[in-house]
Amino acid sequence: ADAASEAVSSGVVENGDLMIMLGTSAFFIQIVNKFVRSIKVWPTVYLKPGMYAIAAAMSSCGAIISWLRELLESYTFDQIDEMVEKSPIGNEGILALPYFSGERTPINDPTARGSILGLSLYHKKEHITRAIFESIAYGIRDNLENIEKACMPIRRNIVIGGVTKNRNLMQIISNVTKKELFIPKINYGACFGNAFLAGLGVGVFQSMGDILNWVRWEKSIKPQAEKSSEYDKYYKLYKKFYKATSDIVHELVDLSK
């Protein structure tokens, strides 16, 4: 319920609108026009009769960046951004999986784990850092594709949460997903959404769309077509990566118990 209220506060009020909430983990809610069935994502009812939604989630998002900062002896976010800029797309042959706390959708595997593939003596921390950023973006694309397959195309991607402050990551996400990302100027949060819904309930507001009178976009981030095409090649390998390694990872988890 708190995520639904947060979605409303960010302007997710029409069929096809999608909230992408990027914090310690990631959460997605898309408003849809009917109740659907899916084993990849979570169909549910929304905030009033006749409204439905599809939800999805990644177990780790900003938490991976925090883990990386500790590993790098508390580098600042600016320093991490500088490293990301020094590595090219694909990191000269490194690919990562973002399943550092298991994963929810679309693989629904609590014993999945983060992995890094393709390391050589040539690679530096810059390559690994960007590979981790890209893995988060690939995980988001995987969820968005399954959300759209479940019911309808995404009309507008509204991105909120602390991770939106990292513009390098936001551009990578836009390029990987091939989606324009809208970032609200102010993240009002679930409490604002709750207050609006209470006002709607007692007649102060006439429709869900009235919230758009308050929501302002700081800016939108648009995909760069040439870079998106390059990411497609690595995304295909990302999709194979989990399937090729999951049995080994599950055995490793069992051995560590």
GROMACS .gro file of C-alpha atoms in nm:
model
  257
    1ALA     CA    1   0.000   0.000   0.000
    2ASP     CA    2   0.284   0.244   0.077
    3ALA     CA    3   0.435   0.184  -0.268
    4ALA     CA    4   0.097   0.251  -0.431
    5SER     CA    5   0.066   0.579  -0.240
    6GLU     CA    6   0.418   0.670  -0.346
    7ALA     CA    7   0.325   0.595  -0.707
    8VAL     CA    8   0.028   0.832  -0.686
    9SER     CA    9   0.245   1.106  -0.532
   10SER     CA   10   0.482   1.081  -0.829
   11GLY     CA   11   0.205   1.113  -1.089
   12VAL     CA   12   0.136   0.749  -1.174
   13VAL     CA   13  -0.239   0.778  -1.230
   14GLU     CA   14  -0.323   0.666  -1.585
   15ASN     CA   15  -0.327   0.328  -1.759
   16GLY     CA   16   0.026   0.245  -1.874
   17ASP     CA   17   0.200   0.476  -1.626
   18LEU     CA   18   0.489   0.306  -1.448
   19MET     CA   19   0.665   0.398  -1.125
   20ILE     CA   20   1.028   0.285  -1.096
   21MET     CA   21   1.133   0.333  -0.735
   22LEU     CA   22   1.511   0.301  -0.696
   23GLY     CA   23   1.639   0.286  -0.342
   24THR     CA   24   1.815   0.010  -0.149
   25SER     CA   25   1.607  -0.225  -0.364
   26ALA     CA   26   1.390  -0.148  -0.667
   27PHE     CA   27   1.012  -0.161  -0.697
   28PHE     CA   28   0.788  -0.120  -1.001
   29ILE     CA   29   0.414  -0.049  -1.030
   30GLN     CA   30   0.230  -0.008  -1.360
   31ILE     CA   31  -0.139   0.081  -1.379
   32VAL     CA   32  -0.320  -0.147  -1.624
   33ASN     CA   33  -0.676  -0.176  -1.757
   34LYS     CA   34  -0.750  -0.532  -1.647
   35PHE     CA   35  -0.643  -0.801  -1.403
   36VAL     CA   36  -0.387  -1.029  -1.565
   37ARG     CA   37  -0.217  -1.357  -1.479
   38SER     CA   38   0.159  -1.396  -1.477
   39ILE     CA   39   0.424  -1.610  -1.309
   40LYS     CA   40   0.699  -1.356  -1.386
   41VAL     CA   41   0.551  -1.044  -1.223
   42TRP     CA   42   0.282  -0.970  -0.961
   43PRO     CA   43  -0.068  -0.879  -1.087
   44THR     CA   44  -0.276  -0.702  -0.823
   45VAL     CA   45  -0.564  -0.461  -0.765
   46TYR     CA   46  -0.489  -0.092  -0.737
   47LEU     CA   47  -0.631   0.195  -0.532
   48LYS     CA   48  -1.000   0.195  -0.623
   49PRO     CA   49  -1.255  -0.044  -0.774
   50GLY     CA   50  -1.191  -0.118  -1.138
   51MET     CA   51  -0.824  -0.019  -1.125
   52TYR     CA   52  -0.554  -0.282  -1.155
   53ALA     CA   53  -0.177  -0.289  -1.143
   54ILE     CA   54   0.127  -0.500  -1.216
   55ALA     CA   55   0.404  -0.491  -0.957
   56ALA     CA   56   0.759  -0.621  -0.973
   57ALA     CA   57   1.076  -0.585  -0.769
   58MET     CA   58   1.453  -0.629  -0.760
   59SER     CA   59   1.602  -0.734  -0.426
   60SER     CA   60   1.910  -0.514  -0.465
   61CYS     CA   61   1.973  -0.181  -0.631
   62GLY     CA   62   2.132   0.101  -0.429
   63ALA     CA   63   2.249  -0.163  -0.179
   64ILE     CA   64   2.492  -0.292  -0.444
   65ILE     CA   65   2.640   0.056  -0.488
   66SER     CA   66   2.681   0.084  -0.109
   67TRP     CA   67   2.854  -0.256  -0.105
   68LEU     CA   68   3.082  -0.137  -0.383
   69ARG     CA   69   3.171   0.180  -0.189
   70GLU     CA   70   3.275  -0.027   0.113
   71LEU     CA   71   3.481  -0.253  -0.109
   72LEU     CA   72   3.654   0.053  -0.252
   73GLU     CA   73   3.728   0.184   0.099
   74SER     CA   74   3.448   0.440   0.108
   75TYR     CA   75   3.497   0.613  -0.225
   76THR     CA   76   3.261   0.906  -0.266
   77PHE     CA   77   2.976   0.880  -0.514
   78ASP     CA   78   3.156   1.136  -0.731
   79GLN     CA   79   3.466   0.917  -0.739
   80ILE     CA   80   3.257   0.615  -0.836
   81ASP     CA   81   3.096   0.817  -1.113
   82GLU     CA   82   3.439   0.914  -1.244
   83MET     CA   83   3.536   0.546  -1.262
   84VAL     CA   84   3.218   0.460  -1.452
   85GLU     CA   85   3.301   0.724  -1.711
   86LYS     CA   86   3.647   0.575  -1.767
   87SER     CA   87   3.513   0.236  -1.877
   88PRO     CA   88   3.344   0.177  -2.215
   89ILE     CA   89   3.009   0.005  -2.267
   90GLY     CA   90   3.058  -0.366  -2.202
   91ASN     CA   91   3.369  -0.296  -1.992
   92GLU     CA   92   3.598  -0.461  -2.242
   93GLY     CA   93   3.448  -0.800  -2.177
   94ILE     CA   94   3.302  -0.795  -1.825
   95LEU     CA   95   2.938  -0.878  -1.746
   96ALA     CA   96   2.771  -0.889  -1.403
   97LEU     CA   97   2.449  -1.013  -1.241
   98PRO     CA   98   2.286  -0.789  -0.975
   99TYR     CA   99   2.142  -1.069  -0.761
  100PHE     CA  100   2.339  -0.985  -0.446
  101SER     CA  101   2.042  -1.060  -0.216
  102GLY     CA  102   1.874  -1.324  -0.427
  103GLU     CA  103   1.619  -1.194  -0.674
  104ARG     CA  104   1.247  -1.141  -0.683
  105THR     CA  105   1.105  -1.074  -1.030
  106PRO     CA  106   1.128  -1.200  -1.292
  107ILE     CA  107   1.339  -1.501  -1.186
  108ASN     CA  108   1.192  -1.544  -0.834
  109ASP     CA  109   1.506  -1.708  -0.696
  110PRO     CA  110   1.606  -1.636  -0.333
  111THR     CA  111   1.931  -1.827  -0.376
  112ALA     CA  112   2.049  -1.638  -0.684
  113ARG     CA  113   2.370  -1.443  -0.621
  114GLY     CA  114   2.569  -1.162  -0.775
  115SER     CA  115   2.828  -1.274  -1.028
  116ILE     CA  116   3.100  -1.116  -1.240
  117LEU     CA  117   3.203  -1.285  -1.566
  118GLY     CA  118   3.496  -1.223  -1.800
  119LEU     CA  119   3.767  -1.096  -1.564
  120SER     CA  120   4.127  -1.084  -1.682
  121LEU     CA  121   4.450  -0.936  -1.550
  122TYR     CA  122   4.391  -0.643  -1.784
  123HIS     CA  123   4.073  -0.530  -1.607
  124LYS     CA  124   4.069  -0.253  -1.346
  125LYS     CA  125   3.825  -0.138  -1.079
  126GLU     CA  126   3.673   0.102  -1.334
  127HIS     CA  127   3.561  -0.191  -1.549
  128ILE     CA  128   3.410  -0.377  -1.254
  129THR     CA  129   3.232  -0.066  -1.126
  130ARG     CA  130   3.065   0.005  -1.459
  131ALA     CA  131   2.978  -0.363  -1.502
  132ILE     CA  132   2.786  -0.347  -1.173
  133PHE     CA  133   2.605  -0.030  -1.282
  134GLU     CA  134   2.513  -0.195  -1.610
  135SER     CA  135   2.389  -0.508  -1.431
  136ILE     CA  136   2.136  -0.296  -1.240
  137ALA     CA  137   2.015  -0.150  -1.569
  138TYR     CA  138   1.987  -0.496  -1.728
  139GLY     CA  139   1.782  -0.614  -1.430
  140ILE     CA  140   1.549  -0.318  -1.473
  141ARG     CA  141   1.510  -0.388  -1.846
  142ASP     CA  142   1.429  -0.752  -1.770
  143ASN     CA  143   1.150  -0.641  -1.538
  144LEU     CA  144   1.013  -0.378  -1.775
  145GLU     CA  145   0.997  -0.628  -2.060
  146ASN     CA  146   0.804  -0.876  -1.845
  147ILE     CA  147   0.569  -0.604  -1.719
  148GLU     CA  148   0.485  -0.506  -2.077
  149LYS     CA  149   0.443  -0.869  -2.185
  150ALA     CA  150   0.194  -0.925  -1.903
  151CYS     CA  151  -0.055  -0.665  -2.023
  152MET     CA  152   0.021  -0.340  -2.204
  153PRO     CA  153   0.299  -0.104  -2.321
  154ILE     CA  154   0.444   0.140  -2.073
  155ARG     CA  155   0.310   0.491  -2.140
  156ARG     CA  156   0.543   0.685  -1.913
  157ASN     CA  157   0.835   0.582  -1.689
  158ILE     CA  158   0.844   0.787  -1.369
  159VAL     CA  159   1.161   0.726  -1.167
  160ILE     CA  160   1.191   0.817  -0.799
  161GLY     CA  161   1.420   0.736  -0.506
  162GLY     CA  162   1.768   0.823  -0.390
  163VAL     CA  163   1.943   0.643  -0.676
  164THR     CA  164   1.800   0.901  -0.922
  165LYS     CA  165   2.068   1.143  -0.799
  166ASN     CA  166   2.326   0.937  -0.988
  167ARG     CA  167   2.287   1.074  -1.339
  168ASN     CA  168   2.542   0.837  -1.495
  169LEU     CA  169   2.336   0.541  -1.378
  170MET     CA  170   2.013   0.707  -1.493
  171GLN     CA  171   2.158   0.754  -1.842
  172ILE     CA  172   2.278   0.393  -1.849
  173ILE     CA  173   1.930   0.275  -1.747
  174SER     CA  174   1.770   0.489  -2.018
  175ASN     CA  175   2.010   0.356  -2.281
  176VAL     CA  176   1.973  -0.008  -2.176
  177THR     CA  177   1.592   0.001  -2.150
  178LYS     CA  178   1.547   0.235  -2.450
  179LYS     CA  179   1.299   0.430  -2.237
  180GLU     CA  180   1.266   0.799  -2.161
  181LEU     CA  181   1.282   0.847  -1.785
  182PHE     CA  182   1.085   1.121  -1.609
  183ILE     CA  183   1.224   1.233  -1.273
  184PRO     CA  184   0.997   1.445  -1.048
  185LYS     CA  185   1.148   1.769  -0.920
  186ILE     CA  186   1.043   1.675  -0.566
  187ASN     CA  187   0.997   1.323  -0.430
  188TYR     CA  188   0.692   1.382  -0.211
  189GLY     CA  189   0.667   1.025  -0.089
  190ALA     CA  190   0.389   0.797   0.032
  191CYS     CA  191   0.262   1.042   0.298
  192PHE     CA  192   0.176   1.295   0.026
  193GLY     CA  193   0.001   1.024  -0.174
  194ASN     CA  194  -0.195   0.919   0.136
  195ALA     CA  195  -0.305   1.279   0.199
  196PHE     CA  196  -0.416   1.316  -0.164
  197LEU     CA  197  -0.612   0.990  -0.153
  198ALA     CA  198  -0.785   1.102   0.168
  199GLY     CA  199  -0.880   1.426  -0.004
  200LEU     CA  200  -1.009   1.230  -0.302
  201GLY     CA  201  -1.215   1.015  -0.068
  202VAL     CA  202  -1.391   1.311   0.096
  203GLY     CA  203  -1.445   1.505  -0.225
  204VAL     CA  204  -1.169   1.768  -0.204
  205PHE     CA  205  -1.033   1.631  -0.532
  206GLN     CA  206  -1.241   1.503  -0.822
  207SER     CA  207  -1.011   1.248  -0.984
  208MET     CA  208  -0.674   1.075  -0.955
  209GLY     CA  209  -0.549   1.300  -1.233
  210ASP     CA  210  -0.576   1.605  -1.006
  211ILE     CA  211  -0.241   1.506  -0.851
  212LEU     CA  212  -0.075   1.617  -1.176
  213ASN     CA  213  -0.148   1.979  -1.079
  214TRP     CA  214   0.127   1.941  -0.817
  215VAL     CA  215   0.379   1.711  -0.982
  216ARG     CA  216   0.662   1.888  -1.164
  217TRP     CA  217   0.933   1.713  -1.367
  218GLU     CA  218   1.291   1.811  -1.300
  219LYS     CA  219   1.393   1.678  -1.639
  220SER     CA  220   1.363   1.372  -1.857
  221ILE     CA  221   1.651   1.150  -1.959
  222LYS     CA  222   1.629   1.018  -2.313
  223PRO     CA  223   1.797   0.706  -2.456
  224GLN     CA  224   2.089   0.752  -2.694
  225ALA     CA  225   2.012   0.527  -2.991
  226GLU     CA  226   2.369   0.433  -3.080
  227LYS     CA  227   2.451   0.330  -2.725
  228SER     CA  228   2.120   0.145  -2.689
  229SER     CA  229   2.207  -0.069  -2.991
  230GLU     CA  230   2.543  -0.155  -2.839
  231TYR     CA  231   2.384  -0.251  -2.508
  232ASP     CA  232   2.148  -0.491  -2.690
  233LYS     CA  233   2.443  -0.722  -2.762
  234TYR     CA  234   2.540  -0.742  -2.395
  235TYR     CA  235   2.180  -0.775  -2.275
  236LYS     CA  236   2.145  -1.095  -2.480
  237LEU     CA  237   2.446  -1.236  -2.295
  238TYR     CA  238   2.306  -1.113  -1.962
  239LYS     CA  239   1.991  -1.318  -2.024
  240LYS     CA  240   2.203  -1.628  -2.085
  241PHE     CA  241   2.434  -1.565  -1.787
  242TYR     CA  242   2.190  -1.656  -1.510
  243LYS     CA  243   2.060  -1.968  -1.685
  244ALA     CA  244   2.414  -2.090  -1.750
  245THR     CA  245   2.536  -2.044  -1.391
  246SER     CA  246   2.233  -2.082  -1.164
  247ASP     CA  247   2.286  -2.453  -1.082
  248ILE     CA  248   2.646  -2.389  -0.974
  249VAL     CA  249   2.544  -2.087  -0.766
  250HIS     CA  250   2.270  -2.286  -0.592
  251GLU     CA  251   2.523  -2.554  -0.498
  252LEU     CA  252   2.761  -2.287  -0.365
  253VAL     CA  253   2.482  -2.145  -0.148
  254ASP     CA  254   2.404  -2.493  -0.014
  255LEU     CA  255   2.770  -2.551   0.071
  256SER     CA  256   2.789  -2.223   0.262
  257LYS     CA  257   2.502  -2.310   0.497
   0.00000   0.00000   0.00000
